mmCIF file of C-alpha atoms and ligand atoms in Angstrom:
data_model
loop_
_atom_site.group_PDB
_atom_site.id
_atom_site.type_symbol
_atom_site.label_atom_id
_atom_site.label_comp_id
_atom_site.label_asym_id
_atom_site.label_seq_id
_atom_site.Cartn_x
_atom_site.Cartn_y
_atom_site.Cartn_z
ATOM 1 C CA MET A 1 25.962 -16.019 1.403
ATOM 2 C CA ALA A 2 25.269 -15.529 -2.283
ATOM 3 C CA TYR A 3 22.529 -16.216 -4.760
ATOM 4 C CA ILE A 4 22.802 -19.176 -7.116
ATOM 5 C CA VAL A 5 21.574 -19.820 -10.668
ATOM 6 C CA THR A 6 20.319 -23.378 -11.097
ATOM 7 C CA GLU A 7 19.264 -25.817 -13.789
ATOM 8 C CA PRO A 8 16.102 -24.173 -15.203
ATOM 9 C CA CYS A 9 18.311 -21.443 -16.724
ATOM 10 C CA ILE A 10 20.125 -23.888 -19.033
ATOM 11 C CA ASN A 11 19.205 -23.279 -22.697
ATOM 12 C CA CYS A 12 16.855 -20.410 -21.728
ATOM 13 C CA LYS A 13 19.054 -17.534 -20.677
ATOM 14 C CA TYR A 14 16.259 -14.966 -20.631
ATOM 15 C CA THR A 15 18.725 -12.509 -18.957
ATOM 16 C CA ASN A 16 16.004 -10.494 -17.166
ATOM 17 C CA CYS A 17 17.949 -11.147 -13.962
ATOM 18 C CA ALA A 18 21.205 -9.580 -15.123
ATOM 19 C CA ALA A 19 19.562 -6.256 -15.980
ATOM 20 C CA VAL A 20 18.398 -5.615 -12.405
ATOM 21 C CA CYS A 21 21.528 -6.619 -10.489
ATOM 22 C CA PRO A 22 22.875 -3.480 -8.777
ATOM 23 C CA VAL A 23 26.431 -4.805 -8.540
ATOM 24 C CA ASP A 24 26.852 -6.504 -11.959
ATOM 25 C CA ALA A 25 27.302 -9.929 -10.379
ATOM 26 C CA PHE A 26 26.139 -11.954 -13.397
ATOM 27 C CA ARG A 27 28.479 -13.653 -15.856
ATOM 28 C CA GLU A 28 27.386 -15.137 -19.168
ATOM 29 C CA GLY A 29 28.158 -18.527 -20.643
ATOM 30 C CA PRO A 30 26.972 -19.939 -23.969
ATOM 31 C CA ASN A 31 23.691 -21.284 -22.585
ATOM 32 C CA PHE A 32 23.646 -20.394 -18.868
ATOM 33 C CA LEU A 33 24.212 -17.450 -16.561
ATOM 34 C CA THR A 34 26.080 -17.633 -13.287
ATOM 35 C CA ILE A 35 26.397 -15.320 -10.274
ATOM 36 C CA ASP A 36 29.783 -14.334 -8.914
ATOM 37 C CA PRO A 37 29.500 -15.068 -5.173
ATOM 38 C CA ILE A 38 32.102 -12.438 -4.368
ATOM 39 C CA ASP A 39 30.115 -9.663 -6.059
ATOM 40 C CA CYS A 40 26.588 -10.695 -4.994
ATOM 41 C CA ILE A 41 25.220 -8.606 -2.101
ATOM 42 C CA ASP A 42 22.156 -10.834 -1.465
ATOM 43 C CA CYS A 43 19.684 -8.109 -2.410
ATOM 44 C CA ASP A 44 17.092 -10.545 -3.833
ATOM 45 C CA ALA A 45 16.303 -8.276 -6.809
ATOM 46 C CA CYS A 46 17.020 -10.941 -9.427
ATOM 47 C CA VAL A 47 14.769 -13.662 -8.018
ATOM 48 C CA PRO A 48 11.367 -12.305 -9.077
ATOM 49 C CA GLU A 49 12.755 -11.370 -12.518
ATOM 50 C CA CYS A 50 13.496 -14.952 -13.522
ATOM 51 C CA PRO A 51 10.524 -16.436 -15.415
ATOM 52 C CA VAL A 52 11.673 -20.011 -14.737
ATOM 53 C CA GLU A 53 12.464 -19.592 -11.016
ATOM 54 C CA ALA A 54 16.103 -20.594 -11.468
ATOM 55 C CA ILE A 55 17.639 -18.355 -8.764
ATOM 56 C CA PHE A 56 17.854 -19.180 -5.049
ATOM 57 C CA PRO A 57 19.792 -17.977 -1.999
ATOM 58 C CA ASP A 58 22.531 -20.540 -1.400
ATOM 59 C CA ASP A 59 20.864 -21.839 1.770
ATOM 60 C CA GLU A 60 17.592 -22.456 -0.060
ATOM 61 C CA VAL A 61 18.837 -24.242 -3.180
ATOM 62 C CA PRO A 62 16.769 -27.409 -3.721
ATOM 63 C CA GLU A 63 18.742 -30.504 -2.763
ATOM 64 C CA GLU A 64 18.941 -31.907 -6.308
ATOM 65 C CA TRP A 65 20.629 -28.688 -7.450
ATOM 66 C CA GLU A 66 23.082 -28.158 -4.590
ATOM 67 C CA HIS A 67 26.005 -28.867 -6.941
ATOM 68 C CA TYR A 68 25.157 -25.576 -8.663
ATOM 69 C CA ILE A 69 26.577 -23.700 -5.652
ATOM 70 C CA GLU A 70 30.126 -24.811 -6.482
ATOM 71 C CA LEU A 71 29.371 -24.545 -10.181
ATOM 72 C CA ASN A 72 28.350 -20.845 -9.964
ATOM 73 C CA ASP A 73 31.565 -20.106 -8.104
ATOM 74 C CA ARG A 74 33.750 -21.962 -10.601
ATOM 75 C CA LEU A 75 32.037 -20.657 -13.737
ATOM 76 C CA ALA A 76 31.981 -17.066 -12.457
ATOM 77 C CA GLU A 77 35.758 -17.251 -12.367
ATOM 78 C CA LYS A 78 35.982 -18.974 -15.737
ATOM 79 C CA TRP A 79 33.590 -16.454 -17.366
ATOM 80 C CA ASP A 80 34.943 -13.427 -15.504
ATOM 81 C CA GLU A 81 35.405 -11.437 -18.723
ATOM 82 C CA TYR A 82 31.798 -12.109 -19.820
ATOM 83 C CA LEU A 83 30.049 -9.704 -17.464
ATOM 84 C CA ILE A 84 26.395 -9.184 -18.393
ATOM 85 C CA ASN A 85 24.271 -6.347 -17.001
ATOM 86 C CA GLU A 86 21.591 -5.889 -19.648
ATOM 87 C CA THR A 87 18.784 -7.884 -21.197
ATOM 88 C CA LYS A 88 19.482 -9.742 -24.429
ATOM 89 C CA ASP A 89 17.266 -11.914 -26.595
ATOM 90 C CA PRO A 90 16.781 -15.346 -25.010
ATOM 91 C CA LEU A 91 18.158 -18.410 -26.734
ATOM 92 C CA PRO A 92 16.114 -19.873 -29.607
ATOM 93 C CA ASP A 93 13.449 -22.260 -28.283
ATOM 94 C CA ALA A 94 13.904 -20.893 -24.741
ATOM 95 C CA ASP A 95 10.214 -21.300 -24.016
ATOM 96 C CA ASP A 96 10.352 -24.990 -25.004
ATOM 97 C CA TRP A 97 13.480 -25.598 -22.929
ATOM 98 C CA ALA A 98 11.920 -23.869 -19.936
ATOM 99 C CA GLU A 99 9.497 -26.781 -19.642
ATOM 100 C CA LYS A 100 12.213 -29.459 -19.613
ATOM 101 C CA ASP A 101 14.001 -31.095 -16.651
ATOM 102 C CA GLU A 102 17.353 -32.879 -16.407
ATOM 103 C CA LYS A 103 19.318 -30.319 -18.446
ATOM 104 C CA PHE A 104 22.622 -30.442 -16.586
ATOM 105 C CA GLU A 105 24.361 -32.515 -19.294
ATOM 106 C CA LEU A 106 23.555 -29.777 -21.811
ATOM 107 C CA LEU A 107 25.417 -27.030 -19.961
ATOM 108 C CA LYS A 108 28.163 -25.560 -22.171
ATOM 109 C CA GLU A 109 31.202 -24.205 -20.368
ATOM 110 C CA ASP A 110 33.264 -23.037 -23.338
ATOM 111 C CA TRP A 111 32.412 -20.186 -25.667
ATOM 112 C CA ASP A 112 34.400 -21.690 -28.588
HETATM 113 S S1 SF4 B 1 16.272 -14.755 -15.815
HETATM 114 FE FE1 SF4 B 1 16.455 -16.885 -15.115
HETATM 115 S S2 SF4 B 1 16.584 -18.102 -17.003
HETATM 116 FE FE2 SF4 B 1 17.022 -15.978 -17.506
HETATM 117 S S3 SF4 B 1 19.245 -15.819 -17.449
HETATM 118 FE FE3 SF4 B 1 18.440 -15.184 -15.478
HETATM 119 S S4 SF4 B 1 18.512 -17.061 -14.260
HETATM 120 FE FE4 SF4 B 1 18.672 -17.661 -16.368
HETATM 121 S S1 SF4 B 2 20.838 -11.211 -5.224
HETATM 122 FE FE1 SF4 B 2 21.110 -9.060 -5.859
HETATM 123 S S2 SF4 B 2 23.309 -8.790 -5.924
HETATM 124 FE FE2 SF4 B 2 22.955 -10.986 -5.908
HETATM 125 S S3 SF4 B 2 22.942 -11.556 -8.069
HETATM 126 FE FE3 SF4 B 2 20.806 -11.163 -7.461
HETATM 127 S S4 SF4 B 2 20.459 -9.021 -8.029
HETATM 128 FE FE4 SF4 B 2 22.673 -9.339 -7.987
#
């Protein structure tokens, strides 16, 4: 099992979650964080830290976001060098984006 970051994180990236992970399982993309399923030890510490309730155990991911399970795996590999284990400023307008749905198309995979 592993924990999964889902759609509410896109364009918010508050990063509270990454600061509490005991095994540094989070990786950072331009406007989304992902969890490396190999590193995650299912401790649940990150879930209550996320202000937009974006993180779920993989067997509890809401059906409409199940594609994020494969996505976390793939992006954790792609962003392997972008380990994040501390809090940073959220993205501009994060509070506005936190209210919005249907953000998948906005996910940026490439840093440049
Ligand atoms: S706390 Fe939530 S919104 Fe912020 S980076 Fe973590 S998963 Fe994304
Ligand atoms: S469940 Fe625990 S180990 Fe897994 S990403 Fe969250 S804080 Fe890290």
